[in-house]
């Protein structure tokens, strides 16, 4: 990944802010730093390709911001309590329903699907969040925020549950632009009677006897509502007035609308920019668990190269619908192959390449790199960025086809693929040229071994061998320093 320190934060990034309903220039509240919150999964089933669209979309946004010189703290939560079926106030908890079905403890369900989600995302080269807070680990923070709301007169207790008082907060509806219609349809009579207004939503729910997930609170034993966790955890880890809040388009209402109301009514400035990804569809319909028209990431990856799946996802813009079909897959396979073949040819030519530059190709690399970056500065337009990579490939192939290309230029072309295709779009994870997070660990373990081997040579007075280790490392840019605590290395 481009070292964020090596570049001055780019002031010309524009993004589409759902709240303002237009493209705006992005200016973080603290220069050079970005606080980013993404609504993560409710961990009660395996991730499908729709979830992957969301994960990959914001992974690219994060990588692009890093590339443009920002230091990003990326917080993405895991919902393991309070998300009720039908997103209503009186459905069964999605985790509890699953626990019953699989005959597991609710926390076993949460752990099982937590790990499967992150395994899938890792396979797709989605970087791990900087912080992954779980709702059940933040009950205290949620209770504290609810108390603030009650204290300010924006929430009320009723029969051991607490509801947000929508009528007390005229801004409710500002994100989705919804006129506040009656949301009481489908709500049980008993719940309706507990509320002052049918549009009020639960912050805390009384636990009925036998409800497995339950905590003590000032209002009795219960569990938090779904929306409150994200307000509480984003503010905790990113602070008031943090920069970007992201999530699926379907979360705009009621989830994000409620998040804003809860935070602002309690006196906290909330997210300054809102990003929403559009849906992955199949046969024109949203891929979803409830429709049963889904393919899990896990199943998909038994048949397809994860980088082809990722390529398919980045080939459409995050705010566009991505239609999933065999044809789309075929096209992605072909497109991805074109990039990797060009890169492979480049690698093959490098060892025997003559010294020097290829001026015309150098100019094209500069132009395509600029086009790639301009595309991402314009609301993270990945299809345009991919097109710039293809244009680079066309020019590279033409130059290679016409004869020898100087080593300096080939190295520059390779660096462009690695940075733009690898670090920013995340497309070269497996054995490819991009350096993943895990590579750091591998390099560190290998270096320990190498330095131990060198120590052994020295102890056995095999100085020629020890020197050879050192000079080989120097050749690849690693310097070794012998200190009183043993050898140290750096690049
Ligand atoms: N097809 C999709 N395309 C893009 N994002 C999706 C898609 N499906 C789900 N997501 C994102 O993942 C989040 C969590 O999804 P959720 O667990 O509700 O999955 P789902 O398949 O929509 O489930 P259900 O059909 O039971 O509502 C959604 O809020 C949305 O932001
Ligand atoms: Zn959320």
Coordinates of N, CA and C in Angstrom, one line a residue, residues 146-337:
X146 N -28.7 6.1 25.9 CA -30.1 6.1 26.1 C -30.5 7.0 27.3
X147 N -29.6 6.9 28.3 CA -29.9 7.8 29.4 C -29.7 9.3 29.1
X148 N -28.7 9.6 28.2 CA -28.6 11.0 27.7 C -29.9 11.4 27.0
X149 N -30.4 10.5 26.2 CA -31.6 10.9 25.4 C -32.8 11.1 26.4
X150 N -32.9 10.2 27.4 CA -34.1 10.4 28.3 C -33.9 11.7 29.0
X151 N -32.6 12.0 29.4 CA -32.3 13.2 30.2 C -32.7 14.5 29.4
X152 N -32.5 14.4 28.1 CA -32.8 15.6 27.2 C -34.3 15.6 26.7
X153 N -35.0 14.6 27.2 CA -36.4 14.6 26.8 C -36.7 14.1 25.4
X154 N -35.8 13.2 24.8 CA -36.0 12.7 23.5 C -36.3 11.2 23.5
X155 N -36.4 10.6 24.7 CA -36.7 9.2 24.8 C -37.5 9.0 26.1
X156 N -38.3 8.0 26.1 CA -39.1 7.7 27.3 C -39.2 6.2 27.6
X157 N -39.4 5.9 28.9 CA -39.5 4.5 29.3 C -41.0 4.1 29.3
X158 N -41.2 2.9 28.9 CA -42.6 2.4 28.9 C -42.6 0.9 29.1
X159 N -43.1 0.5 30.2 CA -43.3 -1.0 30.4 C -41.9 -1.7 30.3
X160 N -40.9 -1.1 30.8 CA -39.5 -1.7 30.8 C -38.8 -1.6 29.5
X161 N -39.4 -1.0 28.5 CA -38.7 -0.7 27.2 C -38.5 0.8 27.1
X162 N -37.6 1.2 26.3 CA -37.4 2.7 26.1 C -37.5 3.0 24.6
X163 N -38.3 4.0 24.3 CA -38.5 4.4 22.9 C -37.9 5.8 22.6
X164 N -37.5 6.0 21.4 CA -37.1 7.3 20.9 C -38.4 8.1 20.6
X165 N -38.5 9.3 21.0 CA -39.7 10.1 20.8 C -39.5 10.9 19.5
X166 N -40.0 10.3 18.5 CA -39.8 10.9 17.1 C -40.4 12.4 17.1
X167 N -41.5 12.6 17.7 CA -42.2 13.9 17.6 C -41.3 15.0 18.3
X168 N -40.4 14.6 19.2 CA -39.6 15.6 19.8 C -38.4 16.0 19.0
X169 N -38.2 15.4 17.8 CA -37.0 15.6 17.0 C -37.4 15.8 15.6
X170 N -37.6 17.1 15.2 CA -38.2 17.4 13.9 C -37.2 17.0 12.7
X171 N -35.9 16.9 13.0 CA -35.0 16.5 12.0 C -35.1 15.0 11.6
X172 N -35.9 14.2 12.3 CA -36.0 12.8 12.0 C -36.6 12.7 10.6
X173 N -35.9 12.1 9.7 CA -36.3 12.0 8.3 C -35.4 12.8 7.3
X174 N -34.4 13.5 7.9 CA -33.6 14.3 7.0 C -32.7 13.6 6.0
X175 N -32.3 12.4 6.4 CA -31.4 11.6 5.5 C -32.2 11.0 4.4
X176 N -33.2 10.3 4.7 CA -34.0 9.6 3.7 C -35.0 10.5 3.0
X177 N -35.2 11.6 3.6 CA -36.2 12.5 2.9 C -37.6 12.0 3.1
X178 N -37.8 11.0 4.0 CA -39.1 10.4 4.1 C -40.1 11.3 4.9
X179 N -41.3 11.4 4.4 CA -42.4 12.0 5.2 C -42.7 10.9 6.2
X180 N -42.9 11.3 7.4 CA -43.1 10.3 8.4 C -44.4 9.6 8.4
X181 N -44.5 8.5 7.7 CA -45.8 7.8 7.6 C -45.9 6.9 8.8
X182 N -47.0 6.3 8.9 CA -47.3 5.4 10.1 C -46.5 4.1 9.9
X183 N -45.6 3.8 10.8 CA -44.9 2.5 10.6 C -45.4 1.5 11.5
X184 N -46.6 1.6 12.0 CA -47.1 0.7 13.0 C -47.7 -0.6 12.4
X185 N -47.8 -0.5 11.0 CA -48.4 -1.7 10.4 C -47.6 -3.0 10.8
X186 N -48.2 -4.0 11.1 CA -47.5 -5.2 11.4 C -47.0 -5.3 12.8
X187 N -47.2 -4.2 13.5 CA -46.7 -4.2 14.9 C -47.8 -4.7 15.8
X188 N -47.4 -5.5 16.8 CA -48.4 -6.1 17.7 C -49.1 -5.0 18.5
X189 N -50.4 -5.2 18.8 CA -51.1 -4.2 19.6 C -50.4 -3.8 20.8
X190 N -49.8 -4.8 21.6 CA -49.2 -4.5 22.8 C -48.1 -3.5 22.7
X191 N -47.3 -3.7 21.6 CA -46.1 -2.8 21.4 C -46.6 -1.4 21.0
X192 N -47.7 -1.4 20.2 CA -48.2 -0.2 19.7 C -48.7 0.7 20.9
X193 N -49.3 0.0 21.9 CA -49.8 0.7 23.0 C -48.7 1.3 23.9
X194 N -47.5 0.6 23.9 CA -46.4 1.1 24.7 C -45.9 2.4 24.2
X195 N -46.1 2.7 22.9 CA -45.5 3.9 22.3 C -46.4 5.1 22.3
X196 N -45.8 6.3 22.4 CA -46.6 7.5 22.3 C -47.0 7.8 20.9
X197 N -46.2 7.3 20.0 CA -46.4 7.6 18.6 C -46.0 6.3 17.9
X198 N -46.8 5.8 16.9 CA -46.4 4.6 16.3 C -45.1 4.6 15.6
X199 N -44.6 5.8 15.2 CA -43.3 5.9 14.5 C -42.1 5.8 15.5
X200 N -42.3 6.0 16.8 CA -41.2 5.8 17.8 C -40.6 4.5 17.6
X201 N -39.3 4.4 17.8 CA -38.6 3.2 17.6 C -37.8 2.8 18.9
X202 N -37.6 1.5 19.1 CA -37.1 1.0 20.4 C -35.6 1.3 20.5
X203 N -35.2 1.8 21.7 CA -33.8 2.0 22.1 C -33.4 0.8 23.0
X204 N -34.3 0.4 23.8 CA -34.1 -0.7 24.7 C -35.4 -1.5 24.8
X205 N -35.3 -2.8 24.8 CA -36.5 -3.7 24.8 C -36.5 -4.5 26.1
X206 N -37.6 -4.6 26.7 CA -37.8 -5.5 27.9 C -37.6 -6.9 27.4
X207 N -36.9 -7.7 28.2 CA -36.7 -9.1 27.8 C -37.9 -9.9 28.4
X208 N -38.6 -10.6 27.5 CA -39.6 -11.5 28.0 C -39.0 -12.7 28.7
X209 N -39.7 -13.4 29.6 CA -39.1 -14.5 30.3 C -38.6 -15.5 29.2
X210 N -37.5 -16.1 29.4 CA -37.0 -17.1 28.4 C -36.2 -16.5 27.3
X211 N -36.2 -15.1 27.2 CA -35.4 -14.5 26.1 C -33.9 -14.7 26.5
X212 N -33.1 -15.3 25.7 CA -31.8 -15.7 26.1 C -30.8 -14.6 26.2
X213 N -30.9 -13.6 25.4 CA -29.9 -12.5 25.5 C -30.5 -11.4 26.3
X214 N -30.0 -11.1 27.5 CA -30.6 -10.2 28.4 C -29.5 -9.5 29.3
X215 N -29.7 -8.3 29.6 CA -28.8 -7.5 30.4 C -29.5 -6.6 31.4
X216 N -28.9 -6.4 32.6 CA -29.5 -5.4 33.6 C -29.4 -4.0 33.0
X217 N -30.4 -3.2 33.3 CA -30.4 -1.8 32.9 C -31.2 -1.0 33.9
X218 N -31.1 0.3 33.8 CA -31.9 1.1 34.7 C -33.4 0.9 34.5
X219 N -33.8 0.2 33.4 CA -35.3 0.0 33.1 C -35.7 -1.5 33.3
X220 N -34.8 -2.2 33.9 CA -35.1 -3.7 34.1 C -34.2 -4.5 33.2
X221 N -34.5 -5.8 33.1 CA -33.7 -6.7 32.3 C -34.2 -6.6 30.9
X222 N -33.3 -6.4 30.0 CA -33.7 -6.3 28.6 C -32.5 -6.4 27.6
X223 N -32.6 -5.9 26.4 CA -31.6 -5.9 25.4 C -31.7 -4.6 24.5
X224 N -30.6 -4.2 23.9 CA -30.6 -2.9 23.2 C -31.3 -3.1 21.8
X225 N -31.9 -2.0 21.4 CA -32.4 -2.0 20.0 C -31.3 -2.0 19.0
X226 N -31.6 -2.3 17.7 CA -30.5 -2.5 16.8 C -29.8 -1.1 16.5
X227 N -30.6 0.0 16.3 CA -30.0 1.2 15.8 C -29.0 1.8 16.8
X228 N -29.2 1.7 18.1 CA -28.5 2.4 19.1 C -27.0 2.0 19.1
X229 N -26.7 0.7 18.8 CA -25.4 0.2 18.9 C -24.4 1.1 18.0
X230 N -24.9 1.4 16.7 CA -24.0 2.0 15.8 C -23.8 3.5 16.2
X231 N -24.8 4.2 16.8 CA -24.5 5.5 17.3 C -23.5 5.5 18.4
X232 N -23.7 4.5 19.3 CA -22.9 4.5 20.5 C -21.4 4.1 20.1
X233 N -21.3 3.1 19.2 CA -19.9 2.6 19.0 C -19.2 3.5 18.0
X234 N -19.9 4.1 17.1 CA -19.1 5.0 16.2 C -18.6 6.2 17.0
X235 N -19.5 6.8 17.8 CA -19.0 7.9 18.6 C -17.9 7.6 19.6
X236 N -18.0 6.3 20.1 CA -17.0 5.9 21.1 C -15.6 5.9 20.4
X237 N -15.5 5.2 19.2 CA -14.2 5.0 18.6 C -13.8 6.1 17.6
X238 N -14.7 6.9 17.2 CA -14.3 7.9 16.2 C -14.5 9.4 16.7
X239 N -15.3 9.5 17.8 CA -15.5 10.8 18.4 C -16.7 11.6 17.7
X240 N -17.1 12.7 18.3 CA -18.2 13.5 17.8 C -17.7 14.1 16.4
X241 N -18.7 14.2 15.5 CA -18.4 14.9 14.2 C -17.3 14.1 13.4
X242 N -17.4 12.7 13.5 CA -16.4 12.0 12.7 C -16.8 12.1 11.2
X243 N -15.9 11.6 10.4 CA -15.9 12.0 9.0 C -17.0 11.3 8.1
X244 N -16.8 10.0 8.0 CA -17.6 9.2 7.0 C -18.4 8.1 7.6
X245 N -19.7 8.0 7.3 CA -20.5 6.8 7.7 C -20.9 6.2 6.4
X246 N -20.8 4.9 6.4 CA -21.1 4.2 5.1 C -22.0 3.0 5.4
X247 N -22.7 2.5 4.4 CA -23.5 1.3 4.6 C -24.3 1.0 3.3
X248 N -25.1 0.0 3.3 CA -26.0 -0.3 2.2 C -27.1 0.7 2.0
X249 N -27.5 0.9 0.8 CA -28.6 1.8 0.5 C -29.9 1.5 1.3
X250 N -30.1 0.2 1.5 CA -31.3 -0.3 2.2 C -31.3 0.1 3.7
X251 N -30.1 0.5 4.2 CA -30.0 0.9 5.6 C -30.4 2.3 5.9
X252 N -30.5 3.1 4.8 CA -30.8 4.5 4.9 C -31.9 4.8 5.9
X253 N -33.0 4.0 5.7 CA -34.1 4.1 6.5 C -34.6 2.7 6.9
X254 N -34.9 2.4 8.2 CA -34.8 3.4 9.3 C -33.4 3.4 10.0
X255 N -32.5 2.5 9.7 CA -31.4 2.4 10.5 C -30.5 3.6 10.6
X256 N -30.1 4.2 9.5 CA -29.2 5.4 9.5 C -30.0 6.6 10.0
X257 N -31.2 6.7 9.6 CA -32.0 7.8 10.1 C -32.1 7.8 11.6
X258 N -32.3 6.6 12.1 CA -32.4 6.5 13.6 C -31.0 6.8 14.2
X259 N -29.9 6.3 13.6 CA -28.6 6.6 14.2 C -28.3 8.1 14.3
X260 N -28.7 8.8 13.3 CA -28.5 10.3 13.3 C -29.3 10.9 14.4
X261 N -30.6 10.5 14.4 CA -31.5 11.1 15.4 C -31.0 10.8 16.9
X262 N -30.6 9.6 17.1 CA -30.1 9.2 18.5 C -28.9 10.0 18.9
X263 N -27.9 10.2 18.0 CA -26.7 10.8 18.3 C -26.9 12.3 18.5
X264 N -27.6 12.9 17.5 CA -27.8 14.4 17.5 C -28.7 14.8 18.6
X265 N -29.8 14.1 18.9 CA -30.7 14.4 19.9 C -30.0 14.4 21.3
X266 N -29.0 13.5 21.4 CA -28.3 13.4 22.7 C -27.2 14.5 22.7
X267 N -27.1 15.3 21.7 CA -26.2 16.5 21.8 C -24.8 16.2 21.1
X268 N -24.7 15.1 20.4 CA -23.4 14.8 19.7 C -23.5 15.2 18.2
X269 N -22.5 15.8 17.7 CA -22.4 16.0 16.2 C -22.1 14.6 15.7
X270 N -22.8 14.3 14.6 CA -22.6 12.9 14.0 C -21.9 12.9 12.7
X271 N -22.0 11.9 11.9 CA -21.1 11.8 10.7 C -21.3 13.0 9.8
X272 N -20.2 13.4 9.2 CA -20.2 14.6 8.3 C -20.5 14.2 6.9
X273 N -20.2 13.0 6.5 CA -20.5 12.6 5.1 C -21.2 11.2 5.2
X274 N -22.1 10.9 4.3 CA -22.8 9.6 4.2 C -22.6 9.0 2.9
X275 N -22.1 7.7 2.9 CA -21.9 7.0 1.6 C -22.8 5.8 1.6
X276 N -23.5 5.5 0.5 CA -24.4 4.3 0.5 C -24.1 3.5 -0.8
X277 N -23.9 2.2 -0.6 CA -23.7 1.4 -1.8 C -25.0 0.9 -2.3
X278 N -25.1 0.7 -3.7 CA -26.3 0.2 -4.3 C -26.3 -1.4 -4.2
X279 N -27.3 -2.0 -4.7 CA -27.4 -3.4 -4.5 C -26.8 -4.3 -5.6
X280 N -26.5 -5.5 -5.2 CA -26.1 -6.5 -6.2 C -27.4 -7.3 -6.5
X281 N -27.7 -7.4 -7.8 CA -29.0 -8.0 -8.2 C -28.7 -9.3 -9.0
X282 N -29.8 -10.1 -9.0 CA -29.7 -11.3 -9.9 C -31.1 -11.3 -10.5
X283 N -31.1 -11.4 -11.9 CA -32.3 -11.3 -12.6 C -33.1 -10.0 -12.3
X284 N -32.4 -8.9 -12.0 CA -33.0 -7.7 -11.7 C -33.5 -7.5 -10.3
X285 N -33.4 -8.6 -9.5 CA -33.9 -8.5 -8.1 C -32.7 -8.5 -7.1
X286 N -32.9 -7.7 -6.0 CA -31.8 -7.7 -5.0 C -31.5 -9.1 -4.5
X287 N -30.2 -9.5 -4.5 CA -29.8 -10.7 -3.9 C -30.1 -10.7 -2.4
X288 N -30.9 -11.6 -1.9 CA -31.1 -11.5 -0.4 C -31.4 -12.9 0.1
X289 N -31.1 -13.0 1.4 CA -31.4 -14.3 2.0 C -32.9 -14.6 2.0
X290 N -33.7 -13.6 2.3 CA -35.1 -13.9 2.4 C -35.7 -14.3 1.1
X291 N -35.2 -13.8 0.0 CA -35.7 -14.2 -1.3 C -35.2 -15.6 -1.8
X292 N -34.1 -16.0 -1.1 CA -33.5 -17.3 -1.4 C -32.8 -17.3 -2.8
X293 N -32.5 -16.1 -3.3 CA -31.8 -16.0 -4.7 C -30.4 -15.7 -4.5
X294 N -29.8 -16.3 -3.4 CA -28.4 -15.8 -3.1 C -27.4 -17.0 -3.4
X295 N -26.1 -16.5 -3.6 CA -25.0 -17.5 -3.7 C -24.1 -17.0 -2.6
X296 N -23.7 -17.9 -1.7 CA -22.7 -17.5 -0.7 C -21.4 -17.3 -1.3
X297 N -20.6 -16.4 -0.6 CA -19.2 -16.1 -1.0 C -18.5 -17.4 -1.0
X298 N -18.7 -18.2 0.1 CA -18.0 -19.4 0.3 C -18.2 -20.4 -0.9
X299 N -19.4 -20.6 -1.3 CA -19.7 -21.5 -2.5 C -19.1 -20.9 -3.8
X300 N -19.2 -19.6 -3.9 CA -18.7 -19.0 -5.1 C -17.2 -19.2 -5.3
X301 N -16.5 -19.2 -4.1 CA -15.1 -19.3 -4.1 C -14.6 -20.7 -4.3
X302 N -15.5 -21.7 -4.2 CA -15.0 -23.0 -4.5 C -14.9 -23.2 -6.1
X303 N -15.6 -22.3 -6.8 CA -15.5 -22.4 -8.3 C -14.8 -21.3 -9.0
X304 N -14.6 -20.1 -8.3 CA -14.0 -19.0 -9.0 C -12.9 -18.4 -8.2
X305 N -11.9 -17.9 -9.0 CA -10.8 -17.2 -8.4 C -11.3 -16.0 -7.6
X306 N -11.0 -15.8 -6.3 CA -11.5 -14.7 -5.6 C -11.2 -13.3 -6.2
X307 N -10.1 -13.3 -6.9 CA -9.7 -12.0 -7.5 C -10.6 -11.7 -8.8
X308 N -11.1 -12.7 -9.4 CA -12.1 -12.5 -10.5 C -13.4 -12.0 -9.9
X309 N -13.8 -12.5 -8.7 CA -15.0 -12.1 -8.0 C -14.8 -10.6 -7.7
X310 N -13.7 -10.3 -7.1 CA -13.4 -8.9 -6.8 C -13.4 -8.0 -8.0
X311 N -12.8 -8.5 -9.1 CA -12.7 -7.7 -10.3 C -14.1 -7.4 -10.8
X312 N -15.0 -8.4 -10.7 CA -16.4 -8.2 -11.1 C -17.0 -7.1 -10.3
X313 N -16.8 -7.1 -9.0 CA -17.4 -6.1 -8.1 C -16.8 -4.7 -8.3
X314 N -15.5 -4.6 -8.5 CA -15.0 -3.2 -8.7 C -15.2 -2.7 -10.1
X315 N -15.7 -3.6 -11.0 CA -15.9 -3.1 -12.4 C -17.2 -2.3 -12.5
X316 N -18.0 -2.3 -11.4 CA -19.2 -1.4 -11.5 C -19.0 -0.5 -10.3
X317 N -19.6 0.7 -10.4 CA -19.5 1.7 -9.4 C -20.3 1.3 -8.1
X318 N -19.8 1.8 -7.0 CA -20.5 1.4 -5.7 C -21.9 1.9 -5.7
X319 N -22.2 3.0 -6.3 CA -23.6 3.5 -6.3 C -24.4 3.0 -7.4
X320 N -23.8 2.1 -8.2 CA -24.6 1.5 -9.3 C -25.1 0.1 -8.9
X321 N -26.1 -0.3 -9.5 CA -26.5 -1.7 -9.3 C -25.5 -2.6 -10.1
X322 N -25.1 -3.7 -9.4 CA -24.3 -4.7 -10.1 C -25.2 -5.9 -10.4
X323 N -25.4 -6.2 -11.7 CA -26.2 -7.4 -12.0 C -25.3 -8.6 -12.1
X324 N -25.6 -9.6 -11.4 CA -24.8 -10.8 -11.4 C -25.3 -11.9 -12.3
X325 N -24.5 -12.3 -13.3 CA -24.9 -13.3 -14.2 C -23.7 -14.1 -14.7
X326 N -23.9 -15.2 -15.3 CA -22.8 -16.0 -15.8 C -22.0 -15.2 -16.8
X327 N -22.7 -14.4 -17.7 CA -22.0 -13.6 -18.7 C -21.1 -12.5 -18.0
X328 N -21.7 -11.9 -16.9 CA -20.9 -10.9 -16.2 C -19.6 -11.5 -15.7
X329 N -19.8 -12.8 -15.2 CA -18.6 -13.5 -14.7 C -17.6 -13.8 -15.7
X330 N -18.1 -14.3 -16.9 CA -17.2 -14.6 -18.0 C -16.4 -13.3 -18.4
X331 N -17.1 -12.2 -18.5 CA -16.5 -10.9 -18.9 C -15.4 -10.6 -17.8
X332 N -15.7 -10.8 -16.6 CA -14.8 -10.4 -15.5 C -13.6 -11.3 -15.6
X333 N -13.8 -12.6 -15.9 CA -12.7 -13.5 -16.0 C -11.7 -13.1 -17.1
X334 N -12.3 -12.7 -18.3 CA -11.5 -12.3 -19.4 C -10.8 -11.0 -19.1
X335 N -11.5 -10.0 -18.5 CA -10.9 -8.7 -18.2 C -9.7 -8.9 -17.2
X336 N -9.9 -9.7 -16.2 CA -8.9 -9.9 -15.2 C -7.7 -10.6 -15.8
X337 N -8.0 -11.6 -16.7 CA -6.9 -12.3 -17.3 C -6.0 -11.3 -18.1

